[in-house]
Amino acid sequence: MPNINNDTQLRQALKQLDHKQLRETGAEFVDSVLHLCSDNRVSHAVDVARNSNASDDELLAAYKSARVATVDSRTRCGADCNWDEQAAHFVARGSAAMVAPEGVCKAADPPWQVVMSCRMARNCALIAADDDSINDESENQYRIMNDYLNP
Amino acid sequence: MSEQFKQGVAELGKQIDAKISSYFSSCVHCGLCAEACLFYTETGDPRYTPIYKLEPMKKLWRQEHTIRGKLAKMLGLSKPLQEQDFADWEELVYDSCTLCGRCSMVCPVGNDITYMISKEREGFSRAGYAPEGLKGATQRALEIGSPMGVTLKTVLATLAHVEKNTGLSVPVDQQGADYMTLFSSMEVVNFPEYIESIARIFEVAGVSWTISSKAFEATNSGIQIGNSDNAAEIVGRVVTAAEDLGVKYVISPECGHAYTSIRWAGPNLIGRPYTFKVIHILELLEQLKRQGRIKFDGKTGEPVTFHDPCQIVRRGGVVEPQRDLLNGVAENFVEMADHGVMNWCCGGGGGVSANERADELRSKAFDRKRKQIEETGVDTVVTACANCRMMLEDGIEENEMETTVIGLTELIADYLVTDAKEQPEVR
């Protein structure tokens, strides 16, 4: 497989994967930012996504838990935003899209929602740390995808 | 009696204008407003009857503006307002009213009860009887420029994320652009995909637009808490920024009260007309569609319904553009019962969502929306307000419903025909 080093190539590569492969790559994307979220429901979702023997019921249960974690962790309207907590929210959102059984997540493009949520999580963490460096999560994702496609 | 309370009562007195006097004197005590209020219909508690929420103001009006009330006060038969009155009514004025305007729609004598509650909040907030969440949000809006503490640096970080993901440039402080776009902090914090969506849509449509580094925030906590001075300060920042940039239009984002604040209340708050026009993002998208500047490729096959944000539809007057847009991207658009100007609120408007104390009541009030959604038999709800979206998602999770909520602008962007098109077919 040719090297992936931009979003167009990443999208194309994701489109070539079946649902099980999307879960596996999604789990790697989420795992890369998992340290930003301490919610057990989210780490459990990653474990389930990695389990190639997970049943549809297990996937659905993990998806529902991750979705609740997503709603629980976001900043309410008018509240003073805690960017660390908001980073955790985006990790949870990415994990829900990652583990959802096929056709359950209604995002236009669930695999891409995983990608974007992980990048937003990293962005929030940089904001929280008042760190002006560039968010390089996309480069990290290209590397993850390259490693996956070229083991 | 504290000095602050005295100031609050004085402020409440100042708010009793000719309209409010005529409203109180023409109320026929029919109780129809109760049946229009979801806090009453979902709890059955008569304290949540909208006109009853105005008792402190009504007491003051009677004592100051009616002969019988003046006489009673003079003879000591009627007590002046006490701090306890404000303490007792604070929950009714803030927690159980989303300023949704449904009560005003059904009043048989035309009383704008929502207007009256907004005015009553002016007195309460001056007296210090307002929810802590709203006080904090207003203070941050004044000091930082955002009720959620979003700084320019944060916005620029989010824009950098959007630029990287879209490959597009998001213009900031572009002198002479046609449109200046506002965002709600909620979009910056929770829904950056909205920002990405408009960047993509405007690129395709060739819209000349910019964001101002001096005023990016669309929301107005001053309106919600009921403090006209603060509300005017917040509107004034947007007006100054728009006039400095020389834009022709200011775009209000997918946020309900932001639209009524900047579009309808704004000129009265600052005491002069704007030199630019205000347009809601849905109105602009519908215009772009009508002009053929944006086109859609395919439609979602998923049945969808639409939740009308009260401040955009009932109070704001934007009713049809969203339906036209939705029909353009959805094969099976199912209207809710009572849709359009009589739709039921999500339960979190008017500052209720920023008020943690109101969570339990809000949750009960959501039952109306739950029933509305379930009646449609549809699993996807589209809306056009970040706050409604959060409230819907909260209620859906709490009620364990199998429903997804999506923003209309994002849905439009998903089906947009672009030059380098990778758009989906019917899904």
Coordinates of C-alpha atoms in Angstrom, one line a residue:
Chain A
M1 CA 0.0 0.0 0.0
P2 CA 1.3 3.5 -0.8
N3 CA 2.1 5.7 2.1
I4 CA -0.7 7.8 3.6
N5 CA 0.3 11.4 4.3
N6 CA -2.8 13.4 3.9
D7 CA -6.5 13.3 4.7
T8 CA -7.6 12.4 1.2
Q9 CA -5.5 9.3 1.3
L10 CA -6.7 8.5 4.8
R11 CA -10.3 8.8 3.8
Q12 CA -9.7 6.6 0.7
A13 CA -7.9 4.0 2.8
L14 CA -10.8 4.0 5.4
K15 CA -13.3 3.5 2.6
Q16 CA -11.5 0.3 1.5
L17 CA -11.8 -1.3 5.0
D18 CA -14.7 -3.5 6.1
H19 CA -16.5 -2.9 9.3
K20 CA -14.3 -5.1 11.5
Q21 CA -11.2 -3.5 10.1
L22 CA -12.7 0.0 10.7
R23 CA -13.2 -1.0 14.4
E24 CA -9.6 -2.2 14.7
T25 CA -8.2 1.0 13.2
G26 CA -10.7 3.1 15.1
A27 CA -9.5 1.5 18.3
E28 CA -5.9 2.5 17.5
F29 CA -7.0 6.1 16.8
V30 CA -8.9 6.3 20.1
D31 CA -6.2 4.5 22.0
S32 CA -3.7 7.2 20.9
V33 CA -5.7 9.8 22.9
L34 CA -7.2 7.5 25.5
H35 CA -4.9 9.0 28.2
L36 CA -7.0 12.1 28.0
C37 CA -10.1 10.4 29.3
S38 CA -10.4 8.4 32.5
D39 CA -13.9 7.1 32.0
N40 CA -13.9 3.3 32.2
R41 CA -16.8 3.1 29.8
V42 CA -14.5 4.6 27.1
S43 CA -11.6 2.3 27.7
H44 CA -14.0 -0.6 27.8
A45 CA -15.3 0.4 24.3
V46 CA -11.7 0.3 23.0
D47 CA -11.3 -3.2 24.5
V48 CA -14.5 -4.4 22.9
A49 CA -13.6 -2.8 19.5
R50 CA -10.2 -4.7 19.6
N51 CA -11.9 -8.0 20.3
S52 CA -12.4 -9.7 17.0
N53 CA -14.8 -12.1 18.6
A54 CA -17.1 -9.4 20.1
S55 CA -20.8 -10.1 19.4
D56 CA -23.2 -7.6 18.0
D57 CA -24.8 -7.4 21.4
E58 CA -21.5 -6.6 23.1
L59 CA -20.7 -4.0 20.5
L60 CA -24.2 -2.4 21.0
A61 CA -23.8 -2.4 24.7
A62 CA -20.4 -0.8 24.5
Y63 CA -21.7 1.8 22.0
K64 CA -24.6 2.7 24.3
S65 CA -22.2 3.1 27.3
A66 CA -19.8 5.2 25.3
R67 CA -22.7 7.4 24.1
V68 CA -23.8 8.0 27.7
A69 CA -20.2 8.8 28.5
T70 CA -20.2 11.3 25.6
V71 CA -23.3 13.1 26.9
D72 CA -22.1 13.0 30.5
S73 CA -18.7 14.6 29.7
R74 CA -19.5 17.5 27.6
T75 CA -19.6 21.1 28.8
R76 CA -23.1 22.4 29.5
C77 CA -24.3 25.5 27.8
G78 CA -23.2 28.6 29.6
A79 CA -20.7 26.8 31.9
D80 CA -17.1 27.8 32.2
C81 CA -15.4 25.3 29.8
N82 CA -12.8 23.0 31.3
W83 CA -10.8 22.0 28.3
D84 CA -9.3 18.9 29.9
E85 CA -12.9 17.6 30.5
Q86 CA -13.8 18.6 27.0
A87 CA -10.8 16.6 25.6
A88 CA -12.3 13.6 27.5
H89 CA -15.6 14.3 25.9
F90 CA -14.2 14.1 22.4
V91 CA -12.4 10.9 23.2
A92 CA -15.7 9.5 24.4
R93 CA -17.5 10.7 21.2
G94 CA -14.8 9.1 19.1
S95 CA -15.1 5.8 21.0
A96 CA -18.9 5.7 20.5
A97 CA -18.5 6.1 16.7
M98 CA -15.7 3.5 16.8
V99 CA -17.5 0.7 18.5
A100 CA -21.0 1.2 17.0
P101 CA -22.3 -1.8 15.2
E102 CA -22.8 -1.3 11.5
G103 CA -25.6 1.2 10.7
V104 CA -26.2 2.2 14.3
C105 CA -24.1 5.4 14.5
K106 CA -26.0 8.0 12.5
A107 CA -23.0 10.3 11.8
A108 CA -22.7 10.9 8.0
D109 CA -19.3 9.1 8.1
P110 CA -18.7 7.3 11.4
P111 CA -15.0 6.3 10.7
W112 CA -14.3 9.9 9.9
Q113 CA -16.1 11.0 13.1
V114 CA -13.6 8.8 15.0
V115 CA -10.7 10.5 13.2
M116 CA -12.0 14.0 13.8
S117 CA -13.1 13.5 17.5
C118 CA -9.6 12.2 18.3
R119 CA -8.1 15.3 16.7
M120 CA -10.5 17.6 18.6
A121 CA -9.5 15.8 21.8
R122 CA -5.9 16.6 21.1
N123 CA -6.8 20.2 20.3
C124 CA -8.7 20.6 23.6
A125 CA -5.7 19.1 25.5
L126 CA -3.4 21.6 23.8
I127 CA -5.8 24.5 24.7
A128 CA -6.0 23.2 28.3
A129 CA -2.2 23.2 28.6
D130 CA -2.0 26.6 26.9
D131 CA 0.3 24.9 24.5
D132 CA 0.8 26.8 21.2
S133 CA 2.3 23.8 19.4
I134 CA 0.6 22.5 16.3
N135 CA -1.9 19.6 16.7
D136 CA -0.1 16.7 15.0
E137 CA -2.7 14.1 15.7
S138 CA -3.4 13.8 12.0
E139 CA 0.2 12.8 11.3
N140 CA -0.1 10.3 14.1
Q141 CA -3.2 8.9 12.5
Y142 CA -1.5 8.6 9.1
R143 CA 1.3 6.6 10.8
I144 CA -1.3 4.4 12.6
M145 CA -3.0 3.7 9.3
N146 CA 0.3 3.0 7.5
D147 CA 1.3 0.6 10.2
Y148 CA -2.1 -1.1 10.0
L149 CA -2.0 -1.5 6.2
N150 CA 1.7 -2.4 6.0
P151 CA 2.3 -4.6 9.1
Chain B
M1 CA -34.3 45.1 53.5
S2 CA -31.0 45.1 51.7
E3 CA -29.9 48.0 49.4
Q4 CA -29.5 45.6 46.5
F5 CA -33.1 44.4 47.0
K6 CA -34.3 48.0 47.1
Q7 CA -32.5 48.6 43.8
G8 CA -34.2 45.4 42.4
V9 CA -37.6 46.6 43.3
A10 CA -36.9 50.0 41.8
E11 CA -35.7 48.4 38.6
L12 CA -38.8 46.2 38.5
G13 CA -40.9 49.4 38.9
K14 CA -39.0 51.0 36.0
Q15 CA -39.8 48.0 33.8
I16 CA -43.5 48.4 34.1
D17 CA -44.2 50.3 30.9
A18 CA -47.4 51.0 29.1
K19 CA -47.5 47.6 27.5
I20 CA -47.1 45.8 30.8
S21 CA -49.7 47.9 32.5
S22 CA -52.2 47.2 29.7
Y23 CA -51.3 43.5 29.8
F24 CA -52.0 43.2 33.6
S25 CA -55.2 45.2 33.4
S26 CA -56.5 43.1 30.4
C27 CA -55.7 39.6 31.8
V28 CA -59.0 37.7 32.0
H29 CA -57.6 35.0 34.3
C30 CA -58.6 32.3 31.8
G31 CA -55.6 30.1 32.5
L32 CA -55.0 29.2 28.9
C33 CA -51.3 30.1 29.3
A34 CA -51.0 27.2 31.7
E35 CA -51.9 24.7 29.0
A36 CA -49.3 26.3 26.6
C37 CA -46.4 25.9 29.1
L38 CA -44.6 22.6 29.2
F39 CA -43.5 23.1 32.8
Y40 CA -47.2 23.1 33.7
T41 CA -48.4 20.4 31.3
E42 CA -45.6 18.0 32.3
T43 CA -45.8 18.5 36.1
G44 CA -49.5 19.6 36.6
D45 CA -48.2 22.1 39.2
P46 CA -50.3 25.2 39.0
R47 CA -47.4 27.4 40.2
Y48 CA -46.0 27.0 36.8
T49 CA -48.9 28.8 35.2
P50 CA -47.1 31.5 33.2
I51 CA -49.1 34.5 34.5
Y52 CA -48.6 33.3 38.1
K53 CA -44.8 33.6 37.6
L54 CA -45.5 37.4 37.3
E55 CA -47.1 37.8 40.7
P56 CA -44.3 40.0 42.2
M57 CA -44.4 42.4 39.2
K58 CA -48.2 42.3 39.3
K59 CA -48.2 43.3 43.0
L60 CA -45.9 46.2 42.3
W61 CA -48.0 47.3 39.3
R62 CA -51.2 47.1 41.4
Q63 CA -49.7 49.2 44.2
E64 CA -48.1 51.8 41.9
H65 CA -50.5 52.0 38.9
T66 CA -54.1 51.3 40.1
I67 CA -56.3 53.4 42.4
R68 CA -57.4 50.5 44.4
G69 CA -53.8 49.3 44.9
K70 CA -52.6 52.8 45.9
L71 CA -55.3 53.1 48.4
A72 CA -54.7 49.7 49.9
K73 CA -51.0 50.5 50.2
M74 CA -51.8 53.9 51.8
L75 CA -54.1 52.2 54.3
G76 CA -51.6 49.5 55.1
L77 CA -53.9 46.8 53.6
S78 CA -51.3 45.8 51.1
K79 CA -47.7 44.9 52.1
P80 CA -44.8 46.1 49.9
L81 CA -42.7 43.5 48.2
Q82 CA -40.4 41.6 50.5
E83 CA -37.1 39.8 49.9
Q84 CA -39.0 36.6 50.6
D85 CA -41.2 37.3 47.6
F86 CA -38.2 37.3 45.3
A87 CA -36.7 34.3 47.0
D88 CA -39.9 32.4 46.6
W89 CA -40.4 33.4 42.9
E90 CA -36.8 33.1 41.7
E91 CA -37.4 29.5 40.7
L92 CA -40.6 30.3 38.8
V93 CA -39.0 33.2 37.0
Y94 CA -35.8 31.5 35.9
D95 CA -36.0 27.7 36.3
S96 CA -39.5 27.1 35.0
C97 CA -39.5 29.5 32.0
T98 CA -37.5 29.1 28.9
L99 CA -38.8 32.3 27.4
C100 CA -40.1 30.1 24.6
G101 CA -43.1 32.4 23.9
R102 CA -45.8 29.7 23.6
C103 CA -47.9 31.3 26.4
S104 CA -47.8 34.6 24.4
M105 CA -49.2 32.8 21.4
V106 CA -52.3 31.5 23.1
C107 CA -53.3 34.5 25.3
P108 CA -56.8 35.4 24.1
V109 CA -56.2 39.1 24.9
G110 CA -52.8 39.2 23.3
N111 CA -50.6 39.6 26.4
D112 CA -47.0 39.0 25.6
I113 CA -46.3 37.1 28.8
T114 CA -42.8 36.2 27.6
Y115 CA -42.0 39.9 27.3
M116 CA -43.3 40.4 30.8
I117 CA -41.1 37.7 32.3
S118 CA -38.1 39.1 30.5
K119 CA -38.9 42.4 32.2
E120 CA -39.5 40.8 35.5
R121 CA -36.0 39.2 35.3
E122 CA -34.5 42.7 35.1
G123 CA -35.8 43.4 38.6
F124 CA -34.8 40.0 39.9
S125 CA -31.3 40.1 38.5
R126 CA -30.7 43.6 39.8
A127 CA -31.8 42.4 43.3
G128 CA -29.4 39.5 43.0
Y129 CA -32.1 36.9 42.7
A130 CA -30.8 35.0 39.7
P131 CA -29.3 31.5 39.3
E132 CA -25.6 31.2 39.9
G133 CA -25.0 29.6 36.6
L134 CA -26.5 32.6 34.7
K135 CA -24.6 35.1 36.9
G136 CA -21.3 33.3 36.1
A137 CA -22.1 33.1 32.4
T138 CA -22.9 36.8 32.2
Q139 CA -19.8 37.8 34.1
R140 CA -17.6 35.7 31.8
A141 CA -19.4 37.1 28.7
L142 CA -18.6 40.6 29.9
E143 CA -15.0 40.0 31.1
I144 CA -13.8 37.4 28.5
G145 CA -16.3 37.8 25.7
S146 CA -17.9 34.4 26.0
P147 CA -20.2 32.9 28.6
M148 CA -18.2 29.7 28.5
G149 CA -14.8 31.4 28.9
V150 CA -13.9 30.9 25.2
T151 CA -11.1 33.3 24.4
L152 CA -9.9 34.5 21.0
K153 CA -6.9 32.2 21.3
T154 CA -9.2 29.2 21.7
V155 CA -11.3 30.2 18.7
L156 CA -8.1 30.6 16.6
A157 CA -7.0 27.1 17.8
T158 CA -10.4 25.7 16.7
L159 CA -10.2 27.6 13.4
A160 CA -6.7 26.1 12.8
H161 CA -8.2 22.7 13.4
V162 CA -10.9 23.5 10.9
E163 CA -8.5 24.8 8.3
K164 CA -6.3 21.8 8.6
N165 CA -9.2 19.4 8.2
T166 CA -10.8 21.2 5.3
G167 CA -7.8 22.6 3.6
L168 CA -9.7 25.8 3.5
S169 CA -8.7 29.2 4.8
V170 CA -11.1 30.7 7.4
P171 CA -10.9 34.5 7.0
V172 CA -10.4 36.6 10.1
D173 CA -10.8 40.4 10.2
Q174 CA -11.2 40.5 6.4
Q175 CA -12.0 44.2 5.8
G176 CA -14.9 44.7 3.4
A177 CA -16.2 41.1 3.4
D178 CA -19.9 40.8 2.7
Y179 CA -20.7 38.7 5.7
M180 CA -19.4 38.6 9.3
T181 CA -20.1 35.3 10.9
L182 CA -20.8 34.8 14.6
F183 CA -20.6 31.6 16.5
S184 CA -22.0 30.5 19.8
S185 CA -19.4 29.2 22.3
M186 CA -21.2 25.9 22.2
E187 CA -20.2 25.5 18.6
V188 CA -16.6 26.3 19.4
V189 CA -16.5 23.9 22.4
N190 CA -18.9 21.1 21.5
F191 CA -19.8 21.3 17.8
P192 CA -16.7 22.5 15.8
E193 CA -18.2 20.5 12.8
Y194 CA -20.7 23.4 12.5
I195 CA -17.8 25.8 11.8
E196 CA -16.3 23.3 9.4
S197 CA -19.6 22.9 7.6
I198 CA -20.1 26.6 7.0
A199 CA -16.4 26.9 5.8
R200 CA -17.1 24.2 3.2
I201 CA -20.5 25.6 2.2
F202 CA -19.3 29.2 1.8
E203 CA -16.3 28.0 -0.2
V204 CA -18.6 26.2 -2.7
A205 CA -21.1 29.1 -2.8
G206 CA -18.4 31.8 -3.2
V207 CA -19.6 33.7 -0.2
S208 CA -17.4 36.6 0.9
W209 CA -17.1 36.2 4.7
T210 CA -15.1 36.8 7.7
I211 CA -14.9 36.3 11.4
S212 CA -14.1 39.2 13.7
S213 CA -11.3 38.9 16.3
K214 CA -13.2 41.5 18.3
A215 CA -16.6 39.9 18.4
F216 CA -17.1 36.2 17.5
E217 CA -19.6 35.4 20.2
A218 CA -23.3 35.4 19.2
T219 CA -24.9 34.5 22.5
N220 CA -26.1 37.1 24.9
S221 CA -26.3 36.1 28.6
G222 CA -27.5 39.6 29.4
I223 CA -30.8 38.8 27.6
Q224 CA -31.2 35.6 29.5
I225 CA -30.5 36.8 33.0
G226 CA -32.5 40.0 32.3
N227 CA -29.9 42.8 32.4
S228 CA -30.4 45.3 29.6
D229 CA -27.2 47.1 30.3
N230 CA -25.1 43.9 30.0
A231 CA -27.1 42.8 27.0
A232 CA -26.5 46.2 25.3
E233 CA -22.8 45.9 26.0
I234 CA -22.6 42.5 24.4
V235 CA -24.6 43.6 21.3
G236 CA -22.6 46.7 21.1
R237 CA -19.4 44.7 20.6
V238 CA -20.8 42.9 17.6
V239 CA -22.1 46.1 16.1
T240 CA -18.8 47.9 16.5
A241 CA -16.9 44.9 15.0
A242 CA -19.3 44.7 12.0
E243 CA -19.2 48.4 11.4
D244 CA -15.4 48.5 11.7
L245 CA -15.1 45.7 9.1
G246 CA -17.7 47.4 6.9
V247 CA -19.7 44.2 6.3
K248 CA -23.2 44.2 4.8
Y249 CA -24.5 41.3 6.9
V250 CA -24.0 39.7 10.2
I251 CA -24.8 35.9 10.3
S252 CA -26.4 34.6 13.4
P253 CA -25.4 30.9 13.9
E254 CA -27.4 27.8 14.9
C255 CA -28.3 29.3 18.2
G256 CA -31.8 30.3 19.2
H257 CA -31.6 33.2 21.6
A258 CA -28.5 34.6 19.8
Y259 CA -30.8 35.3 16.8
T260 CA -33.5 37.1 18.7
S261 CA -30.9 39.0 20.7
I262 CA -28.9 40.3 17.7
R263 CA -31.7 40.5 15.2
W264 CA -34.7 41.7 17.2
A265 CA -33.6 43.1 20.6
G266 CA -30.3 44.5 19.5
P267 CA -31.2 47.9 17.9
N268 CA -33.5 48.7 20.8
L269 CA -30.8 47.8 23.2
I270 CA -28.2 50.1 21.7
G271 CA -30.8 52.8 20.8
R272 CA -30.2 53.0 17.0
P273 CA -30.5 51.0 13.8
Y274 CA -27.6 49.0 12.5
T275 CA -25.7 49.9 9.4
F276 CA -25.8 46.2 8.3
K277 CA -28.5 43.5 8.2
V278 CA -28.7 40.5 10.4
I279 CA -29.5 37.1 8.7
H280 CA -29.9 33.7 10.3
I281 CA -27.6 31.0 8.8
L282 CA -30.7 29.0 7.7
E283 CA -32.1 32.0 5.8
L284 CA -28.7 32.5 4.1
L285 CA -28.4 28.8 3.2
E286 CA -31.9 28.8 1.7
Q287 CA -31.0 31.9 -0.3
L288 CA -27.9 30.2 -1.6
K289 CA -29.9 27.1 -2.5
R290 CA -32.6 29.2 -4.3
Q291 CA -29.9 31.1 -6.2
G292 CA -28.3 27.8 -7.3
R293 CA -25.1 28.6 -5.5
I294 CA -25.3 25.4 -3.5
K295 CA -26.6 22.1 -4.8
F296 CA -27.1 18.8 -3.1
D297 CA -26.1 15.4 -4.3
G298 CA -28.5 12.7 -3.1
K299 CA -30.7 12.6 -0.1
T300 CA -30.6 10.8 3.2
G301 CA -33.0 7.8 3.0
E302 CA -33.3 7.9 6.8
P303 CA -36.6 9.3 7.9
V304 CA -36.0 12.5 9.8
T305 CA -38.0 15.0 11.8
F306 CA -37.2 18.6 12.7
H307 CA -37.2 20.2 16.2
D308 CA -38.1 23.9 15.8
P309 CA -35.9 26.1 18.1
C310 CA -38.4 28.5 19.7
Q311 CA -36.3 31.6 19.4
I312 CA -35.6 31.0 15.7
V313 CA -39.1 30.0 14.8
R314 CA -41.7 31.3 17.2
R315 CA -39.9 34.4 18.4
G316 CA -37.6 34.9 15.4
G317 CA -39.9 34.3 12.5
V318 CA -37.7 31.9 10.5
V319 CA -40.1 29.1 9.8
E320 CA -39.9 27.9 6.2
P321 CA -36.2 28.0 5.2
Q322 CA -35.3 25.0 7.3
R323 CA -38.1 23.0 5.8
D324 CA -37.1 23.9 2.3
L325 CA -33.5 22.9 3.1
L326 CA -34.4 19.7 4.8
N327 CA -36.7 18.6 2.0
G328 CA -33.6 19.1 -0.3
V329 CA -31.5 16.6 1.6
A330 CA -34.0 14.2 3.1
E331 CA -36.3 11.8 1.2
N332 CA -38.6 11.3 4.2
F333 CA -39.1 14.4 6.3
V334 CA -41.8 13.8 8.9
E335 CA -43.2 16.9 10.8
M336 CA -43.8 16.6 14.5
A337 CA -47.2 17.4 15.9
D338 CA -47.5 21.2 16.7
H339 CA -44.5 21.9 14.5
G340 CA -43.5 25.4 13.4
V341 CA -44.6 28.4 15.5
M342 CA -46.5 26.2 18.0
N343 CA -43.7 23.7 18.6
W344 CA -42.8 22.8 22.1
C345 CA -39.5 23.9 23.6
C346 CA -36.7 21.5 24.3
G347 CA -36.9 22.7 27.9
G348 CA -33.5 24.3 28.1
G349 CA -33.9 27.8 26.5
G350 CA -33.9 31.1 28.3
G351 CA -30.9 30.2 30.4
V352 CA -32.5 27.1 31.9
S353 CA -29.7 24.9 30.5
A354 CA -27.1 27.0 32.3
N355 CA -28.9 26.6 35.6
E356 CA -27.9 23.4 37.3
R357 CA -30.6 23.9 39.9
A358 CA -33.2 23.5 37.2
D359 CA -31.9 20.1 35.9
E360 CA -34.6 17.9 37.6
L361 CA -37.5 20.1 36.5
R362 CA -36.0 20.4 33.0
S363 CA -35.8 16.7 32.8
K364 CA -39.5 16.4 33.7
A365 CA -40.4 19.0 31.1
F366 CA -38.6 17.1 28.4
D367 CA -41.3 14.5 28.6
R368 CA -43.3 16.6 26.2
K369 CA -40.6 16.5 23.6
R370 CA -40.1 12.8 24.2
K371 CA -43.7 12.1 23.3
Q372 CA -43.6 14.4 20.3
I373 CA -40.5 12.6 18.9
E374 CA -41.9 9.1 19.6
E375 CA -45.2 10.0 17.9
T376 CA -43.3 10.6 14.7
G377 CA -41.8 7.1 14.7
V378 CA -38.6 8.6 13.5
D379 CA -35.1 7.9 14.9
T380 CA -33.3 11.0 13.6
V381 CA -34.1 14.5 14.8
V382 CA -32.6 17.4 13.0
T383 CA -32.4 20.8 14.6
A384 CA -30.7 24.2 14.2
C385 CA -29.7 25.3 17.7
A386 CA -26.7 24.0 19.6
N387 CA -28.5 24.4 22.9
C388 CA -31.6 22.5 21.7
R389 CA -29.2 19.8 20.4
M390 CA -27.6 19.3 23.8
M391 CA -31.0 19.3 25.5
L392 CA -32.4 16.8 23.1
E393 CA -29.3 14.5 23.5
D394 CA -29.5 14.8 27.3
G395 CA -33.2 13.9 27.2
I396 CA -32.7 11.1 24.7
E397 CA -30.0 9.5 26.8
E398 CA -32.0 9.9 30.0
N399 CA -35.0 8.3 28.5
E400 CA -33.0 5.6 26.8
M401 CA -34.4 6.5 23.4
E402 CA -32.9 5.1 20.2
T403 CA -32.7 8.6 18.6
T404 CA -29.9 10.6 17.1
V405 CA -29.7 14.4 16.9
I406 CA -27.9 16.2 14.1
G407 CA -27.5 19.8 13.1
L408 CA -29.1 21.0 9.9
T409 CA -26.1 22.9 8.6
E410 CA -23.9 19.8 9.0
L411 CA -26.5 17.8 7.2
I412 CA -26.5 20.3 4.3
A413 CA -22.7 20.2 4.2
D414 CA -22.8 16.4 4.1
Y415 CA -24.8 16.5 0.8
L416 CA -23.1 19.4 -0.7
V417 CA -22.0 19.1 -4.3
T418 CA -18.3 20.2 -4.4
D419 CA -15.9 20.3 -7.3
A420 CA -13.8 17.5 -5.8
K421 CA -16.9 15.7 -5.0
E422 CA -16.9 12.7 -2.7
Q423 CA -20.5 12.9 -1.7
P424 CA -22.6 10.0 -0.6
E425 CA -25.5 8.6 -2.5
V426 CA -28.8 8.0 -0.8
R427 CA -28.2 6.4 2.6

